[in-house]
mmCIF file of C-alpha atoms and ligand atoms in Angstrom:
data_model
loop_
_atom_site.group_PDB
_atom_site.id
_atom_site.type_symbol
_atom_site.label_atom_id
_atom_site.label_comp_id
_atom_site.label_asym_id
_atom_site.label_seq_id
_atom_site.Cartn_x
_atom_site.Cartn_y
_atom_site.Cartn_z
ATOM 1 C CA MET A 28 34.112 15.737 3.282
ATOM 2 C CA SER A 29 32.828 12.394 4.467
ATOM 3 C CA PHE A 30 30.394 11.809 7.293
ATOM 4 C CA LEU A 31 30.902 8.073 7.269
ATOM 5 C CA ARG A 32 32.236 6.620 10.464
ATOM 6 C CA VAL A 33 34.264 3.492 11.039
ATOM 7 C CA LEU A 34 32.337 0.925 13.038
ATOM 8 C CA PRO A 35 34.010 0.013 16.321
ATOM 9 C CA GLY A 36 33.604 -3.655 15.348
ATOM 10 C CA GLY A 37 36.226 -3.174 12.651
ATOM 11 C CA ASP A 38 33.877 -3.122 9.638
ATOM 12 C CA GLN A 39 35.150 -0.723 7.048
ATOM 13 C CA PRO A 40 32.754 2.046 6.056
ATOM 14 C CA ARG A 41 31.190 1.649 2.655
ATOM 15 C CA PRO A 42 32.305 4.333 0.247
ATOM 16 C CA ARG A 43 29.527 6.804 -0.396
ATOM 17 C CA SER A 44 28.751 6.519 -4.062
ATOM 18 C CA GLY A 45 25.462 8.411 -4.003
ATOM 19 C CA SER A 46 26.078 11.846 -5.451
ATOM 20 C CA ALA A 47 22.513 13.158 -5.716
ATOM 21 C CA THR A 48 21.390 15.793 -3.240
ATOM 22 C CA SER A 49 17.942 14.212 -3.056
ATOM 23 C CA VAL A 50 16.272 10.932 -4.001
ATOM 24 C CA ARG A 51 12.510 10.478 -4.457
ATOM 25 C CA VAL A 52 10.932 7.039 -4.048
ATOM 26 C CA GLU A 53 7.370 5.785 -4.393
ATOM 27 C CA ALA A 54 6.011 2.727 -2.557
ATOM 28 C CA PRO A 55 2.478 1.289 -2.693
ATOM 29 C CA GLY A 56 -0.146 0.494 -0.095
ATOM 30 C CA LYS A 57 -1.711 -2.963 -0.061
ATOM 31 C CA VAL A 58 -4.892 -4.909 0.304
ATOM 32 C CA ASN A 59 -4.989 -8.447 1.707
ATOM 33 C CA LEU A 60 -6.906 -10.705 -0.678
ATOM 34 C CA PHE A 61 -6.683 -13.546 1.795
ATOM 35 C CA LEU A 62 -5.670 -13.654 5.434
ATOM 36 C CA SER A 63 -5.769 -16.726 7.619
ATOM 37 C CA ALA A 64 -4.374 -16.534 11.161
ATOM 38 C CA GLY A 65 -3.268 -19.323 13.470
ATOM 39 C CA ALA A 66 -3.067 -19.214 17.275
ATOM 40 C CA PRO A 67 -0.486 -16.770 18.634
ATOM 41 C CA SER A 68 2.981 -17.908 19.602
ATOM 42 C CA ALA A 69 4.811 -16.894 22.772
ATOM 43 C CA ASP A 70 5.984 -13.611 21.223
ATOM 44 C CA GLY A 71 2.338 -12.604 20.650
ATOM 45 C CA TYR A 72 2.562 -12.784 16.852
ATOM 46 C CA HIS A 73 0.121 -14.935 14.900
ATOM 47 C CA PRO A 74 1.338 -17.274 12.178
ATOM 48 C CA LEU A 75 -0.303 -16.076 8.979
ATOM 49 C CA THR A 76 -1.016 -17.126 5.468
ATOM 50 C CA THR A 77 -1.869 -13.988 3.587
ATOM 51 C CA VAL A 78 -1.984 -12.772 0.004
ATOM 52 C CA PHE A 79 -0.935 -9.159 -0.472
ATOM 53 C CA GLN A 80 -1.763 -7.124 -3.535
ATOM 54 C CA ALA A 81 -0.052 -3.743 -4.051
ATOM 55 C CA VAL A 82 -2.521 -0.997 -5.003
ATOM 56 C CA ARG A 83 -2.031 2.263 -6.894
ATOM 57 C CA LEU A 84 -2.201 4.367 -3.743
ATOM 58 C CA VAL A 85 1.337 5.492 -3.446
ATOM 59 C CA GLU A 86 3.430 7.002 -0.681
ATOM 60 C CA THR A 87 6.251 9.296 -1.804
ATOM 61 C CA VAL A 88 9.383 9.795 0.281
ATOM 62 C CA THR A 89 12.011 12.356 -0.713
ATOM 63 C CA ALA A 90 15.309 11.893 1.104
ATOM 64 C CA ARG A 91 17.447 15.039 1.128
ATOM 65 C CA ARG A 92 21.106 15.346 1.965
ATOM 66 C CA GLN A 93 21.754 17.518 5.006
ATOM 67 C CA SER A 94 24.319 20.178 5.705
ATOM 68 C CA ALA A 95 27.351 19.057 7.702
ATOM 69 C CA ASP A 96 25.956 20.745 10.841
ATOM 70 C CA ASP A 97 22.935 18.435 10.902
ATOM 71 C CA HIS A 98 24.768 15.214 10.284
ATOM 72 C CA GLY A 99 23.540 12.179 12.161
ATOM 73 C CA ARG A 100 19.962 13.391 12.593
ATOM 74 C CA VAL A 101 16.937 11.954 10.837
ATOM 75 C CA THR A 102 14.181 14.517 10.398
ATOM 76 C CA LEU A 103 10.751 13.986 8.899
ATOM 77 C CA SER A 104 8.184 16.437 7.629
ATOM 78 C CA LEU A 105 4.851 15.861 5.921
ATOM 79 C CA VAL A 106 3.675 17.563 2.743
ATOM 80 C CA ASP A 107 0.201 17.647 4.324
ATOM 81 C CA PRO A 108 0.676 17.745 8.104
ATOM 82 C CA ASP A 109 -1.698 15.337 9.871
ATOM 83 C CA PRO A 110 -2.037 15.046 13.651
ATOM 84 C CA ALA A 111 -2.595 11.291 13.192
ATOM 85 C CA VAL A 112 0.881 10.875 11.683
ATOM 86 C CA PRO A 113 3.766 11.462 14.105
ATOM 87 C CA THR A 114 7.028 12.853 12.723
ATOM 88 C CA ASP A 115 9.318 11.578 15.483
ATOM 89 C CA GLU A 116 10.679 8.093 16.154
ATOM 90 C CA ARG A 117 7.165 6.665 16.353
ATOM 91 C CA ASN A 118 7.085 7.053 12.582
ATOM 92 C CA LEU A 119 8.276 3.957 10.701
ATOM 93 C CA ALA A 120 10.044 6.117 8.095
ATOM 94 C CA VAL A 121 12.287 7.635 10.772
ATOM 95 C CA ARG A 122 12.949 4.202 12.251
ATOM 96 C CA ALA A 123 13.746 2.821 8.790
ATOM 97 C CA ALA A 124 16.394 5.505 8.111
ATOM 98 C CA GLN A 125 17.926 4.921 11.537
ATOM 99 C CA ALA A 126 17.942 1.139 11.046
ATOM 100 C CA LEU A 127 19.651 1.433 7.652
ATOM 101 C CA ALA A 128 22.248 3.852 9.058
ATOM 102 C CA GLN A 129 22.948 1.499 11.932
ATOM 103 C CA ALA A 130 23.175 -1.589 9.728
ATOM 104 C CA THR A 131 25.621 0.063 7.326
ATOM 105 C CA GLY A 132 27.659 2.206 9.694
ATOM 106 C CA VAL A 133 26.527 5.480 8.156
ATOM 107 C CA SER A 134 26.503 8.485 10.477
ATOM 108 C CA GLU A 135 25.199 10.925 7.877
ATOM 109 C CA GLY A 136 21.661 12.022 8.672
ATOM 110 C CA VAL A 137 18.815 12.728 6.286
ATOM 111 C CA ASP A 138 15.839 15.053 5.914
ATOM 112 C CA LEU A 139 12.773 13.069 4.840
ATOM 113 C CA LEU A 140 9.748 14.611 3.194
ATOM 114 C CA LEU A 141 6.673 12.376 3.075
ATOM 115 C CA ARG A 142 3.598 12.719 0.900
ATOM 116 C CA LYS A 143 0.904 10.300 2.029
ATOM 117 C CA ARG A 144 -1.809 8.866 -0.182
ATOM 118 C CA VAL A 145 -2.517 5.635 1.712
ATOM 119 C CA PRO A 146 -5.018 6.197 4.526
ATOM 120 C CA ALA A 147 -3.275 6.300 7.939
ATOM 121 C CA ALA A 148 -4.123 3.487 10.411
ATOM 122 C CA GLY A 149 -6.452 1.997 7.811
ATOM 123 C CA GLY A 150 -5.132 -1.557 7.455
ATOM 124 C CA MET A 151 -3.443 -0.734 4.134
ATOM 125 C CA ALA A 152 0.181 -0.659 5.314
ATOM 126 C CA GLY A 153 0.757 3.037 4.611
ATOM 127 C CA GLY A 154 3.329 3.318 7.406
ATOM 128 C CA SER A 155 5.040 0.174 6.127
ATOM 129 C CA ALA A 156 5.173 1.662 2.618
ATOM 130 C CA ASP A 157 6.804 4.769 4.121
ATOM 131 C CA ALA A 158 9.447 2.558 5.744
ATOM 132 C CA ALA A 159 10.082 0.668 2.497
ATOM 133 C CA ALA A 160 10.330 3.884 0.463
ATOM 134 C CA THR A 161 12.716 5.371 3.027
ATOM 135 C CA LEU A 162 14.997 2.321 2.922
ATOM 136 C CA VAL A 163 15.265 2.536 -0.862
ATOM 137 C CA ALA A 164 15.722 6.331 -0.858
ATOM 138 C CA CYS A 165 18.404 6.416 1.847
ATOM 139 C CA ASN A 166 20.192 3.406 0.352
ATOM 140 C CA GLN A 167 20.611 5.429 -2.833
ATOM 141 C CA LEU A 168 21.294 8.791 -1.174
ATOM 142 C CA TRP A 169 23.937 7.369 1.140
ATOM 143 C CA GLY A 170 25.368 5.052 -1.501
ATOM 144 C CA THR A 171 25.138 2.139 0.907
ATOM 145 C CA GLY A 172 24.497 -0.285 -1.952
ATOM 146 C CA LEU A 173 22.372 -2.877 -0.127
ATOM 147 C CA ASN A 174 20.557 -5.291 -2.434
ATOM 148 C CA LEU A 175 16.851 -6.136 -2.216
ATOM 149 C CA PRO A 176 17.254 -9.163 0.100
ATOM 150 C CA GLU A 177 19.414 -7.050 2.447
ATOM 151 C CA LEU A 178 16.868 -4.218 2.502
ATOM 152 C CA THR A 179 14.117 -6.808 3.021
ATOM 153 C CA GLY A 180 15.989 -8.135 6.064
ATOM 154 C CA ILE A 181 15.958 -4.653 7.643
ATOM 155 C CA ALA A 182 12.311 -4.081 6.652
ATOM 156 C CA ARG A 183 11.208 -7.301 8.374
ATOM 157 C CA GLN A 184 12.708 -6.105 11.645
ATOM 158 C CA LEU A 185 10.694 -2.890 11.419
ATOM 159 C CA GLY A 186 7.294 -4.593 11.098
ATOM 160 C CA ALA A 187 5.517 -7.602 9.657
ATOM 161 C CA ASP A 188 4.084 -5.584 6.721
ATOM 162 C CA CYS A 189 7.225 -3.601 5.860
ATOM 163 C CA ALA A 190 8.810 -6.087 3.464
ATOM 164 C CA PHE A 191 5.907 -6.374 1.025
ATOM 165 C CA PRO A 192 5.977 -2.767 -0.311
ATOM 166 C CA LEU A 193 9.591 -3.393 -1.377
ATOM 167 C CA LEU A 194 8.427 -6.277 -3.548
ATOM 168 C CA GLY A 195 4.997 -5.027 -4.679
ATOM 169 C CA SER A 196 2.708 -6.749 -7.207
ATOM 170 C CA THR A 197 1.050 -9.797 -5.579
ATOM 171 C CA ALA A 198 2.697 -12.126 -3.074
ATOM 172 C CA VAL A 199 1.949 -14.756 -0.474
ATOM 173 C CA GLY A 200 3.162 -13.884 3.026
ATOM 174 C CA GLN A 201 3.809 -16.590 5.594
ATOM 175 C CA GLY A 202 5.316 -16.639 9.076
ATOM 176 C CA ARG A 203 4.377 -13.265 10.527
ATOM 177 C CA GLY A 204 3.257 -12.391 7.001
ATOM 178 C CA ASP A 205 6.780 -11.286 6.089
ATOM 179 C CA GLU A 206 8.157 -14.428 4.425
ATOM 180 C CA LEU A 207 7.185 -13.509 0.895
ATOM 181 C CA SER A 208 6.881 -15.418 -2.335
ATOM 182 C CA PRO A 209 5.568 -13.741 -5.505
ATOM 183 C CA LEU A 210 2.304 -14.944 -7.017
ATOM 184 C CA MET A 211 1.571 -15.033 -10.746
ATOM 185 C CA THR A 212 -1.156 -12.595 -11.702
ATOM 186 C CA ARG A 213 -2.539 -11.182 -14.939
ATOM 187 C CA GLY A 214 -4.474 -8.051 -15.812
ATOM 188 C CA THR A 215 -5.779 -5.288 -13.604
ATOM 189 C CA PHE A 216 -8.184 -5.449 -10.675
ATOM 190 C CA HIS A 217 -10.267 -2.439 -9.643
ATOM 191 C CA TRP A 218 -10.858 -1.486 -6.013
ATOM 192 C CA VAL A 219 -12.874 1.064 -4.093
ATOM 193 C CA PHE A 220 -11.706 1.730 -0.544
ATOM 194 C CA ALA A 221 -14.125 3.094 2.037
ATOM 195 C CA LEU A 222 -12.270 4.928 4.801
ATOM 196 C CA ALA A 223 -13.531 5.066 8.368
ATOM 197 C CA HIS A 224 -13.853 8.139 10.556
ATOM 198 C CA GLU A 225 -11.397 6.649 13.063
ATOM 199 C CA GLY A 226 -8.475 4.204 12.827
ATOM 200 C CA LEU A 227 -8.383 0.737 14.440
ATOM 201 C CA SER A 228 -5.370 -0.602 16.325
ATOM 202 C CA THR A 229 -3.859 -3.717 14.720
ATOM 203 C CA PRO A 230 -2.857 -5.285 18.090
ATOM 204 C CA ALA A 231 -6.398 -4.661 19.408
ATOM 205 C CA VAL A 232 -7.933 -6.498 16.437
ATOM 206 C CA PHE A 233 -5.571 -9.466 16.820
ATOM 207 C CA THR A 234 -6.278 -9.566 20.581
ATOM 208 C CA HIS A 235 -10.007 -9.583 19.881
ATOM 209 C CA LEU A 236 -9.543 -12.442 17.409
ATOM 210 C CA ASP A 237 -7.830 -14.378 20.233
ATOM 211 C CA GLN A 238 -10.845 -13.741 22.465
ATOM 212 C CA LEU A 239 -13.325 -14.839 19.794
ATOM 213 C CA ARG A 240 -11.343 -18.035 19.112
ATOM 214 C CA GLY A 241 -10.571 -18.744 22.772
ATOM 215 C CA TRP A 242 -6.848 -18.554 22.056
ATOM 216 C CA SER A 243 -4.303 -17.603 24.663
ATOM 217 C CA ARG A 244 -0.668 -16.838 24.158
ATOM 218 C CA PRO A 245 1.541 -19.750 25.319
ATOM 219 C CA ALA A 246 4.093 -18.942 28.015
ATOM 220 C CA HIS A 247 7.614 -18.327 26.736
ATOM 221 C CA GLY A 248 9.278 -21.690 26.185
ATOM 222 C CA ALA A 249 5.948 -23.526 25.728
ATOM 223 C CA THR A 250 5.214 -24.871 22.269
ATOM 224 C CA GLY A 251 1.455 -24.304 21.979
ATOM 225 C CA ALA A 252 -2.002 -24.799 23.419
ATOM 226 C CA ASP A 253 -2.502 -27.134 26.407
ATOM 227 C CA ASP A 254 -5.133 -29.202 24.665
ATOM 228 C CA GLY A 255 -3.106 -30.223 21.612
ATOM 229 C CA ALA A 256 -1.353 -28.614 18.681
ATOM 230 C CA PRO A 257 -1.919 -24.864 18.194
ATOM 231 C CA ALA A 258 -4.274 -23.833 15.387
ATOM 232 C CA LEU A 259 -2.391 -23.198 12.156
ATOM 233 C CA PRO A 260 -3.355 -20.835 9.342
ATOM 234 C CA ALA A 261 -5.054 -22.268 6.241
ATOM 235 C CA GLN A 262 -3.254 -22.498 2.916
ATOM 236 C CA VAL A 263 -3.963 -20.198 -0.033
ATOM 237 C CA PRO A 264 -6.972 -21.728 -1.849
ATOM 238 C CA GLY A 265 -6.173 -23.029 -5.333
ATOM 239 C CA ALA A 266 -9.202 -21.170 -6.706
ATOM 240 C CA LEU A 267 -7.738 -17.844 -5.562
ATOM 241 C CA SER A 268 -4.380 -18.478 -7.265
ATOM 242 C CA ALA A 269 -6.221 -19.590 -10.421
ATOM 243 C CA ALA A 270 -8.392 -16.440 -10.457
ATOM 244 C CA LEU A 271 -5.285 -14.258 -10.142
ATOM 245 C CA ARG A 272 -3.482 -16.166 -12.886
ATOM 246 C CA ALA A 273 -6.525 -15.696 -15.136
ATOM 247 C CA GLY A 274 -6.974 -12.014 -14.212
ATOM 248 C CA ASP A 275 -10.628 -12.889 -13.434
ATOM 249 C CA ALA A 276 -12.210 -10.515 -10.886
ATOM 250 C CA VAL A 277 -15.544 -12.396 -10.893
ATOM 251 C CA ALA A 278 -13.752 -15.640 -9.973
ATOM 252 C CA LEU A 279 -11.570 -13.837 -7.424
ATOM 253 C CA ALA A 280 -14.505 -12.289 -5.533
ATOM 254 C CA PRO A 281 -15.748 -15.431 -3.704
ATOM 255 C CA CYS A 282 -12.139 -16.319 -2.760
ATOM 256 C CA LEU A 283 -11.542 -13.072 -0.837
ATOM 257 C CA HIS A 284 -11.230 -13.903 2.840
ATOM 258 C CA ASN A 285 -10.010 -12.221 6.008
ATOM 259 C CA ASP A 286 -9.924 -13.961 9.409
ATOM 260 C CA LEU A 287 -9.606 -10.524 11.050
ATOM 261 C CA GLN A 288 -12.907 -9.366 9.580
ATOM 262 C CA GLU A 289 -15.116 -10.838 12.304
ATOM 263 C CA ALA A 290 -12.943 -9.272 15.027
ATOM 264 C CA ALA A 291 -12.836 -5.882 13.299
ATOM 265 C CA ILE A 292 -16.631 -5.846 12.775
ATOM 266 C CA ASP A 293 -17.217 -6.949 16.360
ATOM 267 C CA LEU A 294 -15.165 -3.952 17.530
ATOM 268 C CA ARG A 295 -16.767 -1.604 14.958
ATOM 269 C CA PRO A 296 -20.203 -2.971 13.983
ATOM 270 C CA GLU A 297 -20.819 -0.243 11.376
ATOM 271 C CA LEU A 298 -18.100 -1.824 9.223
ATOM 272 C CA GLY A 299 -20.528 -4.679 8.509
ATOM 273 C CA GLN A 300 -23.017 -2.118 7.191
ATOM 274 C CA VAL A 301 -20.347 -0.630 4.913
ATOM 275 C CA VAL A 302 -19.598 -4.118 3.510
ATOM 276 C CA ASP A 303 -23.341 -4.645 2.806
ATOM 277 C CA LEU A 304 -23.729 -1.219 1.222
ATOM 278 C CA ALA A 305 -20.718 -1.753 -1.081
ATOM 279 C CA GLU A 306 -22.055 -5.121 -2.236
ATOM 280 C CA ARG A 307 -25.602 -3.789 -2.734
ATOM 281 C CA SER A 308 -24.289 -0.915 -4.852
ATOM 282 C CA GLY A 309 -22.397 -3.089 -7.330
ATOM 283 C CA ALA A 310 -19.196 -4.431 -5.742
ATOM 284 C CA LEU A 311 -18.424 -8.051 -6.587
ATOM 285 C CA ARG A 312 -17.380 -8.448 -2.955
ATOM 286 C CA ALA A 313 -16.313 -6.235 -0.068
ATOM 287 C CA ILE A 314 -14.065 -7.186 2.853
ATOM 288 C CA VAL A 315 -12.196 -5.581 5.722
ATOM 289 C CA SER A 316 -8.721 -4.619 4.507
ATOM 290 C CA GLY A 317 -6.044 -6.155 6.769
ATOM 291 C CA SER A 318 -6.904 -5.298 10.373
ATOM 292 C CA GLY A 319 -9.290 -2.565 9.169
ATOM 293 C CA PRO A 320 -11.099 -0.295 9.469
ATOM 294 C CA THR A 321 -10.844 0.374 5.721
ATOM 295 C CA ILE A 322 -13.316 -1.655 3.656
ATOM 296 C CA ALA A 323 -11.948 -2.884 0.325
ATOM 297 C CA ALA A 324 -14.574 -3.377 -2.386
ATOM 298 C CA LEU A 325 -13.606 -5.326 -5.494
ATOM 299 C CA VAL A 326 -15.503 -3.937 -8.496
ATOM 300 C CA PRO A 327 -15.792 -5.337 -12.027
ATOM 301 C CA ASP A 328 -14.811 -2.161 -13.885
ATOM 302 C CA VAL A 329 -14.064 1.549 -13.569
ATOM 303 C CA VAL A 330 -17.662 2.659 -14.235
ATOM 304 C CA THR A 331 -19.084 0.421 -11.499
ATOM 305 C CA GLY A 332 -16.250 1.587 -9.247
ATOM 306 C CA ALA A 333 -17.351 5.199 -9.691
ATOM 307 C CA ARG A 334 -20.934 4.261 -8.749
ATOM 308 C CA VAL A 335 -19.906 2.244 -5.677
ATOM 309 C CA ALA A 336 -17.607 5.077 -4.556
ATOM 310 C CA ARG A 337 -20.431 7.605 -4.949
ATOM 311 C CA VAL A 338 -22.881 5.532 -2.899
ATOM 312 C CA LEU A 339 -20.329 4.861 -0.149
ATOM 313 C CA ALA A 340 -19.189 8.488 -0.005
ATOM 314 C CA ALA A 341 -22.806 9.554 0.543
ATOM 315 C CA SER A 342 -23.058 7.313 3.619
ATOM 316 C CA GLU A 343 -22.336 8.879 6.975
ATOM 317 C CA LEU A 344 -20.583 5.635 7.958
ATOM 318 C CA VAL A 345 -17.722 6.460 5.590
ATOM 319 C CA SER A 346 -15.346 9.440 5.903
ATOM 320 C CA ALA A 347 -14.098 9.275 2.294
ATOM 321 C CA THR A 348 -13.562 6.856 -0.574
ATOM 322 C CA VAL A 349 -10.573 6.299 -2.829
ATOM 323 C CA ARG A 350 -10.339 4.236 -5.981
ATOM 324 C CA ALA A 351 -7.244 2.372 -7.083
ATOM 325 C CA ASP A 352 -6.285 -0.354 -9.499
ATOM 326 C CA ALA A 353 -3.901 -3.160 -8.737
ATOM 327 C CA PRO A 354 -1.388 -4.744 -8.791
ATOM 328 C CA VAL A 355 1.443 -2.227 -9.074
ATOM 329 C CA ALA A 356 5.218 -2.473 -8.672
ATOM 330 C CA GLY A 357 7.070 -2.222 -5.370
ATOM 331 C CA ALA A 358 9.210 0.661 -4.089
ATOM 332 C CA ARG A 359 11.139 2.389 -6.860
ATOM 333 C CA VAL A 360 13.219 5.496 -7.388
ATOM 334 C CA VAL A 361 11.289 8.114 -9.385
ATOM 335 C CA GLY A 362 13.547 11.125 -9.124
HETATM 336 O O1 C5P B 4 4.874 -6.216 13.067
HETATM 337 P P1 C5P B 4 3.921 -5.093 13.331
HETATM 338 O O2 C5P B 4 4.507 -4.060 14.271
HETATM 339 O O3 C5P B 4 3.364 -4.483 12.107
HETATM 340 O O4 C5P B 4 2.684 -5.736 14.075
HETATM 341 C C1 C5P B 4 1.766 -4.947 14.796
HETATM 342 C C2 C5P B 4 1.002 -5.834 15.757
HETATM 343 O O5 C5P B 4 0.112 -6.670 15.038
HETATM 344 C C3 C5P B 4 1.861 -6.786 16.579
HETATM 345 O O6 C5P B 4 2.335 -6.165 17.743
HETATM 346 C C4 C5P B 4 0.876 -7.882 16.907
HETATM 347 O O7 C5P B 4 0.035 -7.485 17.965
HETATM 348 C C5 C5P B 4 0.007 -7.937 15.649
HETATM 349 N N1 C5P B 4 0.446 -8.982 14.705
HETATM 350 C C6 C5P B 4 0.229 -10.305 15.012
HETATM 351 N N2 C5P B 4 0.623 -11.275 14.139
HETATM 352 C C7 C5P B 4 1.210 -10.957 12.967
HETATM 353 C C8 C5P B 4 1.415 -9.605 12.603
HETATM 354 C C9 C5P B 4 1.031 -8.631 13.513
HETATM 355 O O8 C5P B 4 -0.312 -10.608 16.080
HETATM 356 N N3 C5P B 4 1.575 -11.930 12.123
#
């Protein structure tokens, strides 16, 4: 029995080749090694130059085939229920399954089971990793056969950070941060992440950056600021690319940069104290991860990482710490 429907536009349904009853996919969270933002455009988005690195904090999505009675619905449940993570259409995983179904003309639904390891609302793209994992899982379950560029196209419509977990490893993001090109990197880098007691809203951090820089969003149809060309993001420094190519954490440390850091610390001053504490306890460098509030501390080795994590975990400014190495591969089927 097939649950595929024929699109009214005349597109033929793709034959369902997936025969598994469930597909399990892992996708990584990320840290931004570099993030430079330009002035916002009329749609409110900021042109970015950013360098993503995928870290070994992995989201797992299991997509399960439904009974015929449920067909068409996308359901989501969490292995560890968390009030901070909605399970309805606010969740990017649900939206990802719906977007793939719509793009391919599939009317079969899916039951998604999500195990989270990336801190929620922490600036580490956990929700985006869930979306990426869901796209890969449902693509296999439904036998829709989209290739990576096609899945990437859907991911980009879901959010600026959703494409990177499909690719993984290390990549430069331009445009909204979603035009990706892989970056050569060698070896393993070690990170300690200090989690905050409360999340920070990404739009709020970008809006605060606008206030700090005196930027306003141009009216629709306008091309930029009144007093000349709009500010553009900086390019990736050559020293950062060289440090990655050499696998040299000591050389990488001074190249870490995040334009959103000042805004995030202004909104949450204690984050500055966490950065100082991480660096005083042995981190080569600590920065705000993405739009925060997670602080990412680059450490020289596993032993130092354990010490930095212990010191941070003992601070009342930090709710928990996690350690992870990087880079790791993008979304992949594991079962
Ligand atoms: O694309 P996504 O939904 O992840 O973006 C969340 C918010 O982050 C956007 O609504 C926008 O406020 C901000 N953002 C931005 N410029 C970007 C990426 C995100 O201003 N390049």
